[in-house]
mmCIF file of C-alpha atoms in Angstrom:
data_model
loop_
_atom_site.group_PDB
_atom_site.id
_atom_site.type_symbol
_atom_site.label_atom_id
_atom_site.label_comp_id
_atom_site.label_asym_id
_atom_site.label_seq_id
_atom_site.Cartn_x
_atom_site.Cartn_y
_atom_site.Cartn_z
ATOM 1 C CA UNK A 49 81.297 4.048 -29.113
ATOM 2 C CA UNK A 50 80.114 1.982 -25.768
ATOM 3 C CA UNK A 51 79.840 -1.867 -26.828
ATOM 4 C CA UNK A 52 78.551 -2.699 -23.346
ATOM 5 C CA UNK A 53 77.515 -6.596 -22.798
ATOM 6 C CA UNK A 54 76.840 -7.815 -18.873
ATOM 7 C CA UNK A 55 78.293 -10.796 -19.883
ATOM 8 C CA UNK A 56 81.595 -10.135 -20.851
ATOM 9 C CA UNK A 57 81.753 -8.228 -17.576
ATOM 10 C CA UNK A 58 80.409 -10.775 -14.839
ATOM 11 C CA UNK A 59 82.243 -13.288 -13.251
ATOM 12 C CA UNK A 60 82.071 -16.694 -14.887
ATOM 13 C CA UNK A 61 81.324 -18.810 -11.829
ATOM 14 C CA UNK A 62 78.846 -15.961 -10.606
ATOM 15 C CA UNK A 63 77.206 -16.459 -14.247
ATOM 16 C CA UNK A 64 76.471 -20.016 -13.444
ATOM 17 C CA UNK A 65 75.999 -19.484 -9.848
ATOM 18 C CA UNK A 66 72.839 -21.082 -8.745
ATOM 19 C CA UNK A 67 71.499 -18.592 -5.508
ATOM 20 C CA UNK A 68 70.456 -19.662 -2.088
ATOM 21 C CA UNK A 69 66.633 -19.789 -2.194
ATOM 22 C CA UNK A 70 65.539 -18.740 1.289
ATOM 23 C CA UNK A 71 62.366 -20.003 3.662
ATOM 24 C CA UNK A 72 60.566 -16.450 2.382
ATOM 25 C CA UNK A 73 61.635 -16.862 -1.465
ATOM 26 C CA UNK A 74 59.865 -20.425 -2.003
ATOM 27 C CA UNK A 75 55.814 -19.373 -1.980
ATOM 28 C CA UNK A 76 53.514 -16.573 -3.492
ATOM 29 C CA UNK A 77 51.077 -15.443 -0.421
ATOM 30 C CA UNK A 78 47.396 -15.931 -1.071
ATOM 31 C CA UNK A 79 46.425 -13.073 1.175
ATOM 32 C CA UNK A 80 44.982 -15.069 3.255
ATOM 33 C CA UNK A 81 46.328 -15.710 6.875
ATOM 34 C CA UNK A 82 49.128 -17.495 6.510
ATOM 35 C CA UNK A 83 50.942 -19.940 9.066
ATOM 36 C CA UNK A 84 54.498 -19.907 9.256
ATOM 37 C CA UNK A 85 56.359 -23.048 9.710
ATOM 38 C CA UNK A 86 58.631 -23.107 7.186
ATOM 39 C CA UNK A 87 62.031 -21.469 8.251
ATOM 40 C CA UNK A 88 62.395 -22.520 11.625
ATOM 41 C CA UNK A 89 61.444 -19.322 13.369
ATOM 42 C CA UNK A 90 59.986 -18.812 17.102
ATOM 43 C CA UNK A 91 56.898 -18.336 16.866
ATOM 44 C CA UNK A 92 56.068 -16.205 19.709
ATOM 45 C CA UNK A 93 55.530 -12.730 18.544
ATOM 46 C CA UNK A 94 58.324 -9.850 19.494
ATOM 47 C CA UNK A 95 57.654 -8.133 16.110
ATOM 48 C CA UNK A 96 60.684 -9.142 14.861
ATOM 49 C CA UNK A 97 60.278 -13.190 15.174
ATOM 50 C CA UNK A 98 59.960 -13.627 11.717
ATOM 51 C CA UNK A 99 62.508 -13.231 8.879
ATOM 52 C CA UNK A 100 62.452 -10.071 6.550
ATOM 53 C CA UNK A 101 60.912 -9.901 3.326
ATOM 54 C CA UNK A 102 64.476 -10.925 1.139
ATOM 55 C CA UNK A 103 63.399 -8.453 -1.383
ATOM 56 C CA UNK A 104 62.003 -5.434 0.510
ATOM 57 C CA UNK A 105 59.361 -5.260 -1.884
ATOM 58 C CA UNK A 106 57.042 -2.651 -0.163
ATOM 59 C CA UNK A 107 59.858 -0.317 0.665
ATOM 60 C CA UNK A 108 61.485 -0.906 -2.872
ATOM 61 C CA UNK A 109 58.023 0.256 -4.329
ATOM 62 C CA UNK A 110 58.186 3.482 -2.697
ATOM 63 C CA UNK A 111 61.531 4.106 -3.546
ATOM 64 C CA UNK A 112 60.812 3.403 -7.116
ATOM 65 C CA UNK A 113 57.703 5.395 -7.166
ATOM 66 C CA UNK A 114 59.875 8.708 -5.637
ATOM 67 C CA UNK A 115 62.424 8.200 -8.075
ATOM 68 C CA UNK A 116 60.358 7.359 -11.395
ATOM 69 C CA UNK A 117 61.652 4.072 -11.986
ATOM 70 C CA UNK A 118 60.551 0.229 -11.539
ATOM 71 C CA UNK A 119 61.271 -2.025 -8.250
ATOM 72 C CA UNK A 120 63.528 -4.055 -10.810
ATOM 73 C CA UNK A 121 65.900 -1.385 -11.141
ATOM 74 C CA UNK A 122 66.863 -1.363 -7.137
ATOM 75 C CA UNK A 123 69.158 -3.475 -4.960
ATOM 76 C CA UNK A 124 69.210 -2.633 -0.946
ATOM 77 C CA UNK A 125 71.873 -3.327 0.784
ATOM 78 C CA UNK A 126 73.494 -3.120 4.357
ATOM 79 C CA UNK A 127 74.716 0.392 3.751
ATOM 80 C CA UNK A 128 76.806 1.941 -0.002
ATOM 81 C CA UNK A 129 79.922 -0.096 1.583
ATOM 82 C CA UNK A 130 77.518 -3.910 0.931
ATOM 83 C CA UNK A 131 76.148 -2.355 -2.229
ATOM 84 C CA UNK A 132 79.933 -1.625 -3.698
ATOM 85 C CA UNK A 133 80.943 -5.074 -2.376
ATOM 86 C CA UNK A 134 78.690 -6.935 -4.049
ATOM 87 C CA UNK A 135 79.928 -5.240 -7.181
ATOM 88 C CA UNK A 136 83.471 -6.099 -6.815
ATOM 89 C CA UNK A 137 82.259 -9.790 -5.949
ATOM 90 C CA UNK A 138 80.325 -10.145 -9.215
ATOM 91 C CA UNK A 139 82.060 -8.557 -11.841
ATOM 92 C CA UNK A 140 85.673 -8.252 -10.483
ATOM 93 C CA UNK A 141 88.175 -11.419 -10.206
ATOM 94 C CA UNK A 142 90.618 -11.698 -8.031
ATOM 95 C CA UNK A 143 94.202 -11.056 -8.865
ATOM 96 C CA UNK A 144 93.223 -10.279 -12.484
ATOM 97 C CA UNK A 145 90.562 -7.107 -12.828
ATOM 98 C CA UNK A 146 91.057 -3.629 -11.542
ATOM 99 C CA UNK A 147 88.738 -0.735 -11.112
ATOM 100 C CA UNK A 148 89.774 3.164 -11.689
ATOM 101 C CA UNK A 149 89.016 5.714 -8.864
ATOM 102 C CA UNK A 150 89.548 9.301 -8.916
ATOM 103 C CA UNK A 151 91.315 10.231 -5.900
ATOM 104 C CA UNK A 152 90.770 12.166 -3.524
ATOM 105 C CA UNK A 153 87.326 10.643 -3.138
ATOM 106 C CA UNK A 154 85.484 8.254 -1.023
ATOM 107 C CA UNK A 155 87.864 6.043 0.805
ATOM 108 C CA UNK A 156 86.167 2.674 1.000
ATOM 109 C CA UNK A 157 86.532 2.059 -2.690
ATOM 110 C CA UNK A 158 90.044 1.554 -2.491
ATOM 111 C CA UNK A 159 89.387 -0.294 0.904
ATOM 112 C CA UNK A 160 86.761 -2.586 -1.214
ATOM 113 C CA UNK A 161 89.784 -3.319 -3.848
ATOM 114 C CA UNK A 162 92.187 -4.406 -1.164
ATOM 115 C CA UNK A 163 90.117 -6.933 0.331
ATOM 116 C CA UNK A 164 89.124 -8.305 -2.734
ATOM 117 C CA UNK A 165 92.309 -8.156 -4.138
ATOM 118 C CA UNK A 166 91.438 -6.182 -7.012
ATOM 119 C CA UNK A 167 94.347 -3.741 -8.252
ATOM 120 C CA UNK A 168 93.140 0.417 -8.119
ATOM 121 C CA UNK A 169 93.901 2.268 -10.901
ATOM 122 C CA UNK A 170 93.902 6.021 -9.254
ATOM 123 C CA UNK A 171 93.648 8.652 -11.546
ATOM 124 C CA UNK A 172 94.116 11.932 -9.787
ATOM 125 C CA UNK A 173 91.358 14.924 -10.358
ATOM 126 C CA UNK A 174 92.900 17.841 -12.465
ATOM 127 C CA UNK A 175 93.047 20.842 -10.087
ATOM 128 C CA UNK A 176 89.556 22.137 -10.371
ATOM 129 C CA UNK A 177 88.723 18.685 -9.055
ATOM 130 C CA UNK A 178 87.097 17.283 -11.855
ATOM 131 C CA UNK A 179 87.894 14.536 -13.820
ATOM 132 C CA UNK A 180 91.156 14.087 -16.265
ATOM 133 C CA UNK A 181 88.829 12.064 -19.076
ATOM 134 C CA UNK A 182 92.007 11.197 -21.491
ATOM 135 C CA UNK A 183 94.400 10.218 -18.412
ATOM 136 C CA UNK A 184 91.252 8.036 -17.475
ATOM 137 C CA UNK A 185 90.551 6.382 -20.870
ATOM 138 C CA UNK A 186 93.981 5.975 -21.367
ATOM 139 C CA UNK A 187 94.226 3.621 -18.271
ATOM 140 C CA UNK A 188 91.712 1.522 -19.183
ATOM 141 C CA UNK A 189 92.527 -2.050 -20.442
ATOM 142 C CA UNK A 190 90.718 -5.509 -20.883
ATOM 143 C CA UNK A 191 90.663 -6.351 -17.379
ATOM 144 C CA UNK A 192 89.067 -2.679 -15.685
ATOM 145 C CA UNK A 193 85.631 -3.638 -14.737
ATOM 146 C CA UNK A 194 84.549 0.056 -12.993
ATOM 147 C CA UNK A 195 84.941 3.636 -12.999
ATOM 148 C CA UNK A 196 83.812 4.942 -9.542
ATOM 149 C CA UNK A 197 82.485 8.416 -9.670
ATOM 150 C CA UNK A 198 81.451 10.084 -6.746
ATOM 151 C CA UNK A 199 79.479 13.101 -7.711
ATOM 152 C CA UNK A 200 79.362 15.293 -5.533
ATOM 153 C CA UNK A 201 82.377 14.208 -4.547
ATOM 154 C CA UNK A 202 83.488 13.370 -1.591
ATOM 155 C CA UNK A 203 85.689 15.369 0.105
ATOM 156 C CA UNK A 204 85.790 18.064 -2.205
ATOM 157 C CA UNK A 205 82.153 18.770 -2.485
ATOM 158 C CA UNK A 206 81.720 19.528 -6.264
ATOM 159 C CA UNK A 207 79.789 17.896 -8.841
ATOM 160 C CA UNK A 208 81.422 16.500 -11.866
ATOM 161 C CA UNK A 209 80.805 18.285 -15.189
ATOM 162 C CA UNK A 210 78.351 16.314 -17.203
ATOM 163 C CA UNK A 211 80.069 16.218 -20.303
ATOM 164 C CA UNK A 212 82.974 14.345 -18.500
ATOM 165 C CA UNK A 213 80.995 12.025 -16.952
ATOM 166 C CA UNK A 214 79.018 11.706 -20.592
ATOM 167 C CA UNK A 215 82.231 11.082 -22.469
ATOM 168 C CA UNK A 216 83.060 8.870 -19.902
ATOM 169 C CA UNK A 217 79.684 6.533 -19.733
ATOM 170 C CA UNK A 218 79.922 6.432 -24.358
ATOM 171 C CA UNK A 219 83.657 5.746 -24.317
ATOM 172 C CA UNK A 220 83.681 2.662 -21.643
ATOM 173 C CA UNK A 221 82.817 -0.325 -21.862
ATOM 174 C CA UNK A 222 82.599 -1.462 -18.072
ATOM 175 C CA UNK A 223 80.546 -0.398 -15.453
ATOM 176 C CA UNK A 224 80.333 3.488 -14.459
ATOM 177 C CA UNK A 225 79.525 3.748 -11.280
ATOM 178 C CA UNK A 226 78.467 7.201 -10.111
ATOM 179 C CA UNK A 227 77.990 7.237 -6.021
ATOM 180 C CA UNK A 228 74.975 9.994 -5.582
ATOM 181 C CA UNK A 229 75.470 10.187 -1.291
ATOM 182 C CA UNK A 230 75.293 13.680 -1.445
ATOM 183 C CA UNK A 231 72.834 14.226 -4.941
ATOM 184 C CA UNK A 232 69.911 15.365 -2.557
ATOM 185 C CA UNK A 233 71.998 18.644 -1.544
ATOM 186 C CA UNK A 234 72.783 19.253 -5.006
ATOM 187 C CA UNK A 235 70.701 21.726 -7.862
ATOM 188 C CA UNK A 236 72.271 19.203 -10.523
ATOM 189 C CA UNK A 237 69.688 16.405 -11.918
ATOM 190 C CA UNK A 238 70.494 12.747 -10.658
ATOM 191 C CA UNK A 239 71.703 10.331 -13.446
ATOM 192 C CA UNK A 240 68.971 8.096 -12.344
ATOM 193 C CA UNK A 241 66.949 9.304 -15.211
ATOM 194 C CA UNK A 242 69.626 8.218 -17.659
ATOM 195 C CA UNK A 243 69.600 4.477 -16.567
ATOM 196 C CA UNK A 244 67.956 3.050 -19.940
ATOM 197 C CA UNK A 245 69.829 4.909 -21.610
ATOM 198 C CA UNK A 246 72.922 3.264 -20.187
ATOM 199 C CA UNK A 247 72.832 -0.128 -19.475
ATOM 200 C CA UNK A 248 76.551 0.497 -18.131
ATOM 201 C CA UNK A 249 75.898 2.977 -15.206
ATOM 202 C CA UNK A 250 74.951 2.104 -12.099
ATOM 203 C CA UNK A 251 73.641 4.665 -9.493
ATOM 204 C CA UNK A 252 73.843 4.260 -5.800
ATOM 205 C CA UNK A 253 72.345 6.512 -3.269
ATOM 206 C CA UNK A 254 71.917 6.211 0.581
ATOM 207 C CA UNK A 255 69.492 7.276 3.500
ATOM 208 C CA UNK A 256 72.435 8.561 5.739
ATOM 209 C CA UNK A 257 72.738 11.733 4.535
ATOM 210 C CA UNK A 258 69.493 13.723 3.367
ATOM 211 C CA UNK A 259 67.013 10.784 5.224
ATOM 212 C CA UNK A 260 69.170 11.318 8.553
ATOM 213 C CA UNK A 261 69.318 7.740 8.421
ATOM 214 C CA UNK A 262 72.853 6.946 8.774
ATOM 215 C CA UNK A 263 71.874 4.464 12.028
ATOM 216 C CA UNK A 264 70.029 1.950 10.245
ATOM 217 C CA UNK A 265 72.915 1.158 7.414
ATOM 218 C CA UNK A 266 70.331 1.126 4.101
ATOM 219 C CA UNK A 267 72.074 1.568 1.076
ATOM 220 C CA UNK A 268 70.500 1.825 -2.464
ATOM 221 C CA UNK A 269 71.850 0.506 -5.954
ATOM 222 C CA UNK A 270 69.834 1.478 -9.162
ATOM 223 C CA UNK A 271 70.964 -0.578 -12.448
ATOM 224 C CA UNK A 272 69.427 -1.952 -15.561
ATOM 225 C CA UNK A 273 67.395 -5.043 -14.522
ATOM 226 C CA UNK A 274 70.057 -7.254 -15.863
ATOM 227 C CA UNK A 275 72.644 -5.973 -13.380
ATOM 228 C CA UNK A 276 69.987 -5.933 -10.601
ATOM 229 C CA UNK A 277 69.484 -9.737 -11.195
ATOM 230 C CA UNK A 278 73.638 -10.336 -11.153
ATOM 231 C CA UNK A 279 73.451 -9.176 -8.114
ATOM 232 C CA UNK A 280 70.571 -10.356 -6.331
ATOM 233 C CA UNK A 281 72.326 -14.121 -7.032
ATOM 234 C CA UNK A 282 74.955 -13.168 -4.450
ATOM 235 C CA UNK A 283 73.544 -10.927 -1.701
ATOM 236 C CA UNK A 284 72.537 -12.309 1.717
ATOM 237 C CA UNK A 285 69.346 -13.661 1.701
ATOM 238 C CA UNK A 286 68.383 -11.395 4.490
ATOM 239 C CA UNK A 287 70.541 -8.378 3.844
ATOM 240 C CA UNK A 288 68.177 -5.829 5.235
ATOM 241 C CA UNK A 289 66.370 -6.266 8.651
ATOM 242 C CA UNK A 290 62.934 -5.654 9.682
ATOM 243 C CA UNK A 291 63.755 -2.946 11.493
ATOM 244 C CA UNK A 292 65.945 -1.142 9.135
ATOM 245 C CA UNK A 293 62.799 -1.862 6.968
ATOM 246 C CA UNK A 294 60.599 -0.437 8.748
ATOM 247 C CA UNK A 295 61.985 2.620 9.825
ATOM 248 C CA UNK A 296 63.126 3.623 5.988
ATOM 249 C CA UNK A 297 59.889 3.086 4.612
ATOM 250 C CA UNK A 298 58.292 5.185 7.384
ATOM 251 C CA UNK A 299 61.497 7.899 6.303
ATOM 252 C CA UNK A 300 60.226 7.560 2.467
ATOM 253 C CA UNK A 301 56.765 8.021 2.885
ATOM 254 C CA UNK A 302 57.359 11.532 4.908
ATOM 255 C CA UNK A 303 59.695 13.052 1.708
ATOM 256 C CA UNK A 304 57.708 16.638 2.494
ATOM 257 C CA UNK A 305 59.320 16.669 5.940
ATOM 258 C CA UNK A 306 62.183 15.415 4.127
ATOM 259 C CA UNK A 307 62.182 18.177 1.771
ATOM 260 C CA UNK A 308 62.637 20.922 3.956
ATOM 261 C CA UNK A 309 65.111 19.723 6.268
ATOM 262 C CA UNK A 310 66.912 19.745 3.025
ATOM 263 C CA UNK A 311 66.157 22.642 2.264
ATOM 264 C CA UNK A 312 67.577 24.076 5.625
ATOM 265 C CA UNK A 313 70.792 22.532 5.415
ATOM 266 C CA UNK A 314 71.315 24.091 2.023
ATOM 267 C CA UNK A 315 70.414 27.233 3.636
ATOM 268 C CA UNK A 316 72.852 26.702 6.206
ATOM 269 C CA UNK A 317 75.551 26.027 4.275
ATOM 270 C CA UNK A 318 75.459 28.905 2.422
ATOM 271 C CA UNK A 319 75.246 30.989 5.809
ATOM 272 C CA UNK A 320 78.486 29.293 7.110
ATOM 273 C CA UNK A 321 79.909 29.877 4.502
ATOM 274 C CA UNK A 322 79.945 33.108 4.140
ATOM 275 C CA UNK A 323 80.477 33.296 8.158
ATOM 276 C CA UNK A 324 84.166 31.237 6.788
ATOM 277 C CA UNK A 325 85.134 34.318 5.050
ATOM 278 C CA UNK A 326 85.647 36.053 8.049
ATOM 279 C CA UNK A 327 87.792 33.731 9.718
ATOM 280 C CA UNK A 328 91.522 34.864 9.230
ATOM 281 C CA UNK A 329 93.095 31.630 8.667
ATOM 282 C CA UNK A 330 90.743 30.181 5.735
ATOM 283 C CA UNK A 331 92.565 30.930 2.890
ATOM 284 C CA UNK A 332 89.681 29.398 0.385
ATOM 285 C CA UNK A 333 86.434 28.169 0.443
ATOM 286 C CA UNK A 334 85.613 25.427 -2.036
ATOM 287 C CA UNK A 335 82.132 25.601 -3.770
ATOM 288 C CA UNK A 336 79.546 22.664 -2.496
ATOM 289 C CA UNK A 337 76.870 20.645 -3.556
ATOM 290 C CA UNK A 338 77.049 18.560 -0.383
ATOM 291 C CA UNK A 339 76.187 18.579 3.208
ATOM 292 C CA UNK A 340 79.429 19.880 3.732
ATOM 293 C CA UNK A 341 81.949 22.282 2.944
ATOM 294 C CA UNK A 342 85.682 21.590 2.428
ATOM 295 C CA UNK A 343 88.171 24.803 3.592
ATOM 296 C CA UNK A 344 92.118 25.442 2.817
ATOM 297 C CA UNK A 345 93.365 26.728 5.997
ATOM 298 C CA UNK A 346 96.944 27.545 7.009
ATOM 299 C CA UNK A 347 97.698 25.060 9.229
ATOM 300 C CA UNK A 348 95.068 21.710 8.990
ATOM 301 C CA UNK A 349 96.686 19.778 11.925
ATOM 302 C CA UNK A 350 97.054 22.700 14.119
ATOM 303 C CA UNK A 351 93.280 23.721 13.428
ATOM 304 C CA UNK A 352 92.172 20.223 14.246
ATOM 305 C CA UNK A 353 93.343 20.046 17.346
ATOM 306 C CA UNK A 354 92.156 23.554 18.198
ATOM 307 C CA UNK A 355 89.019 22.757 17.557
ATOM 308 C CA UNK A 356 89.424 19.226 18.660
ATOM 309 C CA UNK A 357 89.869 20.833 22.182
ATOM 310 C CA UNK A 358 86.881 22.820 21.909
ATOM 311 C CA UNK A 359 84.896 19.728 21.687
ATOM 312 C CA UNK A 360 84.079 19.980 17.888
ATOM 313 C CA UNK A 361 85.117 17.021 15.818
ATOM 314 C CA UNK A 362 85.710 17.951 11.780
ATOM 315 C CA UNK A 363 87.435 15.587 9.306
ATOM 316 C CA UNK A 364 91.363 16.809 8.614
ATOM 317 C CA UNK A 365 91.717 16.028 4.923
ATOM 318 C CA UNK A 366 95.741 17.225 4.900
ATOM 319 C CA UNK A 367 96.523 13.720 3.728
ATOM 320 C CA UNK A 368 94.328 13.159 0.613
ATOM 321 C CA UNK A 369 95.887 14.111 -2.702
ATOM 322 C CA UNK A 370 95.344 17.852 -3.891
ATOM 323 C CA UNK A 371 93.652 18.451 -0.504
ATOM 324 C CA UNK A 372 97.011 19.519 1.808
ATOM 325 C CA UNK A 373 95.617 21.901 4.355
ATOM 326 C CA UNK A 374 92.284 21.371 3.966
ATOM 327 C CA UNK A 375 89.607 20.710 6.680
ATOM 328 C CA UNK A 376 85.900 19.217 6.170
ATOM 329 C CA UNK A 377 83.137 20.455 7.771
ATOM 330 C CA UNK A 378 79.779 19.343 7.868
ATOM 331 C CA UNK A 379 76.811 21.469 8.115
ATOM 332 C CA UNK A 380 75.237 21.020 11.385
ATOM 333 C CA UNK A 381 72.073 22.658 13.194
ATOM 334 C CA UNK A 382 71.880 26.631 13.207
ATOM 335 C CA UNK A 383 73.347 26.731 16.843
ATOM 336 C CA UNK A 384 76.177 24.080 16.042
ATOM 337 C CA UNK A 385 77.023 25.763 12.883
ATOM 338 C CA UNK A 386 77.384 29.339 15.551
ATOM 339 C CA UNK A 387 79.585 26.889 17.419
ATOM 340 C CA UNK A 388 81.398 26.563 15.043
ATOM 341 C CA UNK A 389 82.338 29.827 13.323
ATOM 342 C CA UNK A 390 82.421 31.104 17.449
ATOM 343 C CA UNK A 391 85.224 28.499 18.028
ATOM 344 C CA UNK A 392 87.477 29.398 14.704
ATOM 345 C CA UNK A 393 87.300 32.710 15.587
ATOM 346 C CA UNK A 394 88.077 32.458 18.982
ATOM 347 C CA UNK A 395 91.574 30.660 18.110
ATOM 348 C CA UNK A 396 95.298 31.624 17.292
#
């Protein structure tokens, strides 16, 4: 049974770490007009003059309104990769902790580890790609902080079996993080609505996939409130520009338009693949619940550079564990997708 407690988990010097209190942190506006001379800005306005709300507060309300939570259950960050940093800098300590990933999956956890010298556990998926529970459990000691879960996974496209990820989440007593990049694109239920149930899982999402929003780098962590404060303490004070701000909070607002872009790309993705079962040298299709769909072919290198040539750029996933021969491909627009399937046809 899980015995979680945050603070046998965080770091003891981030425990007692008094935060930077920035220019924007220090007053409560009165709604009245205020004038700005605290932080040392210009003050000639460029819309952009003036430092960013540290908390994002209007676009964290919207968030937390779409996703039937509370503002105190969300972090923002510069992209996932500063959310999953600031996770290995507040619970993990050097030298000592290590995490467990499930490879093949997301790269940058095990880039995360490295540079903050925390040792990866890597327990491979079984061959249906989902996760070996026991092998997991059984690798855990007193000194594994997370369990990084991307679901759907990334490259393989599948998402985990709930009961896995269930067993997983009651038998652990360290954080569970489950990384939802590609949740939008799947018919399986986000684990956001599982949060108080869990006070170990932590949820992180993006707006570069669904939202289109891969330019602006926002990145979204959803945790119990005590996790959320952990790692406020050590973020930037000014993690998210205005203008990434802005733009998201426009993005949010518009989920209808949202919605049915969606809703073509899933439609898409079905069409191409079936249009991949036609091409001679795919020898299987792998089911997806992302934005993408991930192919065995006969020859990965050779098809890469085929297509390479053609002037279509895929991801070659021959190197990744259980993935030899395999090729990634995202779904595109209706006429890049044609591309596509016109160009693997086309070759030898």
């Amino acid at each position: 049974m899980n015995k979680f407690n945050i603070n046998n988990l965080v770091r003891p010097n981030v425990a007692v770490l008094k935060p930077y209190s920035s220019a924007r942190d220090e007053y409560q506006s009165t709604g009245s007009e205020m004038v700005f001379l605290d932080a040392n800005e210009n003050p000639f306005q460029t819309d952009v003059n003036r430092y960013p709300d540290p908390q994002q507060r209007n676009l964290k309300a919207e968030l937390a309104k779409l996703k039937g939570i509370v503002s105190e259950n969300i972090l923002l960050g510069n992209g996932s990769d500063e959310v999953l940093d600031l996770l290995f800098r507040a619970f993990c300590e050097p030298g000592d902790d290590n995490i467990i990933t499930l490879p093949p999956t997301y790269g940058m956890y095990k880039v995360l580890a490295n540079i903050n010298n925390i040792d990866n556990r890597e327990v491979l998926l079984n061959s249906d790609f989902e996760p070996n529970v026991t092998e997991i459990l059984n690798s855990v000691d007193q000194n594994t902080k997370m369990i990084f879960l991307c679901s759907p996974n990334n490259p393989t496209g599948n998402s985990f079996s709930k009961e896995k990820i269930l067993q997983i989440l009651e038998s652990y007593n360290g954080l569970v993080i489950i990384d939802e990049a590609y949740i939008d694109f799947s018919e399986e239920k986000s684990w956001l609505h599982k949060l108080g149930q869990y006070q170990n899982l932590v949820v992180t999402q993006t707006l570069s996939k669904a939202y289109g929003m891969a330019g602006i780098r926002l990145g979204i962590c959803y945790a119990s409130t005590a996790i959320i404060e952990i790692l406020n303490k050590i973020k930037p004070p000014y993690n998210v520009n205005e203008l990434t701000q802005v733009r998201a909070l426009d993005r949010v607002i518009k989920k209808e338009q949202v919605v049915s872009e969606i809703a073509d790309l899933i439609k898409e993705r079905t069409l191409l693949s079936e249009a991949l079962a036609n091409v001679g040298f795919v020898e299987k299709i792998y089911p997806s619940d992302a934005n993408f769909i991930l192919v065995k072919v006969d020859n990965a290198n050779k098809r890469y550079g085929q297509l390479l040539e053609k002037g279509i750029v895929i991801r070659n996933r021959t190197t990744q564990p259980l993935c030899e021969n395999t090729l990634r491909l995202t779904v595109g627009t209706q006429a890049e997708n044609k591309k596509l399937i016109e160009a693997l046809k086309s070759i030898e």
